Amino acid sequence: RQLSLTEAGIALLPLARQMVAVSLRTDEIMDQIKGDVQGNLVIGCSTTPGKYILPVLLADFMRRHPRVNAACNITNRAQALQMLESGEVKFALSSSPEEFSPNIEFRKLIDDPITLLVPKDHEWAARGHIRIEELKNERFIMREETAGTYRTVRAALARYGHNINDLRIILSLGNSEAIAIAIQEGIGVGFVSQMVVDRMPSPQAVSVKIHGLEIHQEIYIGRNRRHAEGRLQSAFWDYLINQA
């Protein structure tokens, strides 16, 4: 934790990255000559897709192509897209792919519902549904403002004339699982991906409907068109598009 690059290290870092990329590309070209789908698959992912979508997709793809190795970089949405732009990863799974770079091509992968989660002893839990106006009376646990879930909820509320800043946000957390745990502990209520809710063991929280409001977060797969693709990258891209 106390190490840092020297000036020489900082100067050489871009060259080192290029050397690694060329080495991997050399392996990919040789694999193409052999006609096999094999090699190293490097993917960047924002948190929820990285935990709940990517492992399932990779498991199936690697069963079909057992000579493939994979490395997944799970980070925030912005960092995953920066890594894709720089060539550190070949693909990135992300929500909200608004104009990030003209070099990056996005395709929609899945539609992920976002649910309002409340403690099971909350009055809303017994009712099962609420009016949108009631949201401003509660204590909310939310993702950080740059997270895809936060941005999706903000946009959905805005479509119905409501400002997310009118919510009483008492706690911000960096991942959806932490929010779900905090809700189960009775700290407040919050918006969570349905993928997280579906995997909660013996939940102490329940989903509540909001009259007239449905929130969905679209998850996309992105690739950098500026970087040449090998046989492995083409096969994985085609596989993902077929799965979508």
CSV table of N, CA and C in Angstrom, one decimal, residues 97-160:
chain,number,residue,atom,x,y,z
A,97,PRO,N,-25.3,3.8,-21.8
A,97,PRO,CA,-24.1,4.0,-22.7
A,97,PRO,C,-24.2,5.3,-23.5
A,98,GLU,N,-24.8,6.3,-22.9
A,98,GLU,CA,-25.0,7.5,-23.7
A,98,GLU,C,-23.6,8.0,-24.2
A,99,GLU,N,-23.7,8.7,-25.3
A,99,GLU,CA,-22.5,9.1,-26.1
A,99,GLU,C,-21.2,9.2,-25.3
A,100,PHE,N,-20.5,8.0,-25.2
A,100,PHE,CA,-19.3,8.0,-24.4
A,100,PHE,C,-18.1,8.3,-25.4
A,101,SER,N,-18.1,7.6,-26.5
A,101,SER,CA,-17.0,7.7,-27.5
A,101,SER,C,-17.5,7.2,-28.8
A,102,PRO,N,-17.2,7.9,-29.9
A,102,PRO,CA,-17.6,7.4,-31.2
A,102,PRO,C,-16.9,6.1,-31.6
A,103,ASN,N,-15.9,5.7,-30.9
A,103,ASN,CA,-15.2,4.5,-31.2
A,103,ASN,C,-15.9,3.3,-30.7
A,104,ILE,N,-16.8,3.5,-29.7
A,104,ILE,CA,-17.4,2.3,-29.0
A,104,ILE,C,-18.8,2.0,-29.5
A,105,GLU,N,-19.0,0.8,-29.9
A,105,GLU,CA,-20.3,0.3,-30.4
A,105,GLU,C,-21.0,-0.4,-29.2
A,106,PHE,N,-22.3,0.0,-29.0
A,106,PHE,CA,-23.0,-0.7,-27.9
A,106,PHE,C,-24.2,-1.5,-28.5
A,107,ARG,N,-24.5,-2.6,-27.9
A,107,ARG,CA,-25.7,-3.3,-28.2
A,107,ARG,C,-26.4,-3.7,-26.9
A,108,LYS,N,-27.7,-3.6,-26.9
A,108,LYS,CA,-28.5,-3.9,-25.7
A,108,LYS,C,-28.5,-5.4,-25.5
A,109,LEU,N,-28.2,-5.7,-24.2
A,109,LEU,CA,-28.1,-7.1,-23.8
A,109,LEU,C,-29.3,-7.6,-23.1
A,110,ILE,N,-29.7,-6.9,-22.0
A,110,ILE,CA,-30.9,-7.3,-21.2
A,110,ILE,C,-31.6,-6.0,-20.7
A,111,ASP,N,-32.8,-6.3,-20.3
A,111,ASP,CA,-33.6,-5.2,-19.6
A,111,ASP,C,-33.8,-5.6,-18.1
A,112,ASP,N,-33.3,-4.9,-17.2
A,112,ASP,CA,-33.2,-5.2,-15.8
A,112,ASP,C,-34.2,-4.4,-15.0
A,113,PRO,N,-35.3,-4.9,-14.5
A,113,PRO,CA,-36.2,-4.1,-13.7
A,113,PRO,C,-35.6,-3.6,-12.4
A,114,ILE,N,-35.9,-2.4,-12.0
A,114,ILE,CA,-35.5,-1.8,-10.8
A,114,ILE,C,-36.7,-1.8,-9.8
A,115,THR,N,-36.6,-2.3,-8.6
A,115,THR,CA,-37.7,-2.5,-7.7
A,115,THR,C,-37.5,-1.6,-6.5
A,116,LEU,N,-38.6,-1.1,-5.9
A,116,LEU,CA,-38.6,-0.4,-4.6
A,116,LEU,C,-38.6,-1.5,-3.5
A,117,LEU,N,-37.5,-1.5,-2.7
A,117,LEU,CA,-37.4,-2.5,-1.7
A,117,LEU,C,-37.6,-1.9,-0.3
A,118,VAL,N,-38.4,-2.5,0.5
A,118,VAL,CA,-38.6,-2.0,1.9
A,118,VAL,C,-38.5,-3.1,2.9
A,119,PRO,N,-38.2,-2.7,4.2
A,119,PRO,CA,-38.2,-3.8,5.2
A,119,PRO,C,-39.5,-4.5,5.3
A,120,LYS,N,-39.5,-5.8,5.7
A,120,LYS,CA,-40.7,-6.6,5.6
A,120,LYS,C,-41.8,-6.1,6.6
A,121,ASP,N,-41.3,-5.4,7.7
A,121,ASP,CA,-42.3,-4.9,8.7
A,121,ASP,C,-42.7,-3.4,8.4
A,122,HIS,N,-42.3,-2.9,7.3
A,122,HIS,CA,-42.7,-1.5,6.9
A,122,HIS,C,-44.2,-1.5,6.5
A,123,GLU,N,-44.8,-0.4,6.7
A,123,GLU,CA,-46.3,-0.3,6.4
A,123,GLU,C,-46.5,-0.5,4.9
A,124,TRP,N,-45.6,-0.1,4.1
A,124,TRP,CA,-45.7,-0.2,2.6
A,124,TRP,C,-45.7,-1.7,2.3
A,125,ALA,N,-45.0,-2.5,3.0
A,125,ALA,CA,-44.9,-4.0,2.7
A,125,ALA,C,-46.3,-4.6,2.8
A,126,ALA,N,-47.0,-4.2,3.8
A,126,ALA,CA,-48.4,-4.8,4.0
A,126,ALA,C,-49.3,-4.4,2.9
A,127,ARG,N,-49.2,-3.2,2.4
A,127,ARG,CA,-50.0,-2.7,1.3
A,127,ARG,C,-49.7,-3.2,0.0
A,128,GLY,N,-48.4,-3.4,-0.3
A,128,GLY,CA,-47.9,-3.9,-1.6
A,128,GLY,C,-47.8,-2.9,-2.7
A,129,HIS,N,-48.4,-1.7,-2.5
A,129,HIS,CA,-48.3,-0.7,-3.5
A,129,HIS,C,-48.5,0.7,-2.9
A,130,ILE,N,-47.9,1.7,-3.5
A,130,ILE,CA,-48.0,3.1,-3.0
A,130,ILE,C,-48.2,4.0,-4.2
A,131,ARG,N,-48.5,5.3,-3.8
A,131,ARG,CA,-48.6,6.3,-4.8
A,131,ARG,C,-47.2,7.0,-4.9
A,132,ILE,N,-46.9,7.5,-6.0
A,132,ILE,CA,-45.5,8.1,-6.2
A,132,ILE,C,-45.3,9.3,-5.3
A,133,GLU,N,-46.4,10.0,-5.0
A,133,GLU,CA,-46.2,11.1,-4.1
A,133,GLU,C,-45.7,10.7,-2.7
A,134,GLU,N,-45.9,9.5,-2.3
A,134,GLU,CA,-45.6,9.1,-1.0
A,134,GLU,C,-44.0,8.9,-0.8
A,135,LEU,N,-43.3,8.8,-1.9
A,135,LEU,CA,-41.9,8.6,-1.8
A,135,LEU,C,-41.2,9.7,-1.0
A,136,LYS,N,-41.6,10.9,-1.1
A,136,LYS,CA,-40.9,12.0,-0.4
A,136,LYS,C,-41.1,11.9,1.1
A,137,ASN,N,-41.9,11.0,1.6
A,137,ASN,CA,-42.1,10.9,3.0
A,137,ASN,C,-41.2,9.9,3.7
A,138,GLU,N,-40.3,9.2,2.9
A,138,GLU,CA,-39.5,8.1,3.4
A,138,GLU,C,-38.0,8.5,3.4
A,139,ARG,N,-37.3,7.6,4.2
A,139,ARG,CA,-35.8,7.7,4.2
A,139,ARG,C,-35.3,6.7,3.2
A,140,PHE,N,-34.4,7.2,2.3
A,140,PHE,CA,-33.9,6.4,1.2
A,140,PHE,C,-32.4,6.1,1.3
A,141,ILE,N,-32.1,4.9,0.9
A,141,ILE,CA,-30.7,4.5,0.7
A,141,ILE,C,-30.5,4.3,-0.8
A,142,MET,N,-29.5,5.0,-1.3
A,142,MET,CA,-29.3,5.0,-2.8
A,142,MET,C,-27.8,4.7,-3.1
A,143,ARG,N,-27.7,4.4,-4.4
A,143,ARG,CA,-26.3,4.3,-5.0
A,143,ARG,C,-25.8,5.7,-5.2
A,144,GLU,N,-24.5,5.8,-5.5
A,144,GLU,CA,-23.9,7.1,-5.7
A,144,GLU,C,-24.4,7.7,-7.0
A,145,GLU,N,-24.3,9.0,-7.2
A,145,GLU,CA,-25.0,9.7,-8.3
A,145,GLU,C,-24.5,9.2,-9.7
A,146,THR,N,-23.3,8.7,-9.8
A,146,THR,CA,-22.8,8.3,-11.1
A,146,THR,C,-23.2,6.8,-11.4
A,147,ALA,N,-23.8,6.1,-10.5
A,147,ALA,CA,-24.2,4.7,-10.7
A,147,ALA,C,-25.4,4.7,-11.7
A,148,GLY,N,-25.4,3.6,-12.5
A,148,GLY,CA,-26.5,3.4,-13.4
A,148,GLY,C,-27.8,3.3,-12.8
A,149,THR,N,-28.0,2.7,-11.6
A,149,THR,CA,-29.3,2.6,-11.0
A,149,THR,C,-29.8,3.9,-10.6
A,150,TYR,N,-28.9,4.8,-10.0
A,150,TYR,CA,-29.3,6.1,-9.6
A,150,TYR,C,-29.8,6.9,-10.8
A,151,ARG,N,-29.0,6.9,-11.9
A,151,ARG,CA,-29.4,7.6,-13.1
A,151,ARG,C,-30.7,7.1,-13.7
A,152,THR,N,-30.9,5.8,-13.6
A,152,THR,CA,-32.2,5.3,-14.2
A,152,THR,C,-33.4,5.7,-13.4
A,153,VAL,N,-33.2,5.7,-12.0
A,153,VAL,CA,-34.3,6.1,-11.1
A,153,VAL,C,-34.6,7.6,-11.3
A,154,ARG,N,-33.5,8.4,-11.4
A,154,ARG,CA,-33.7,9.8,-11.6
A,154,ARG,C,-34.4,10.1,-12.9
A,155,ALA,N,-34.1,9.5,-14.0
A,155,ALA,CA,-34.8,9.7,-15.2
A,155,ALA,C,-36.2,9.3,-15.2
A,156,ALA,N,-36.5,8.1,-14.5
A,156,ALA,CA,-37.9,7.6,-14.4
A,156,ALA,C,-38.7,8.6,-13.6
A,157,LEU,N,-38.2,9.1,-12.5
A,157,LEU,CA,-39.0,10.1,-11.7
A,157,LEU,C,-39.2,11.3,-12.5
A,158,ALA,N,-38.2,11.8,-13.2
A,158,ALA,CA,-38.4,13.0,-14.0
A,158,ALA,C,-39.5,12.9,-15.0
A,159,ARG,N,-39.6,11.7,-15.6
A,159,ARG,CA,-40.7,11.6,-16.6
A,159,ARG,C,-42.1,11.8,-16.0
A,160,TYR,N,-42.2,11.6,-14.7
A,160,TYR,CA,-43.5,11.8,-14.1
A,160,TYR,C,-43.5,13.1,-13.3
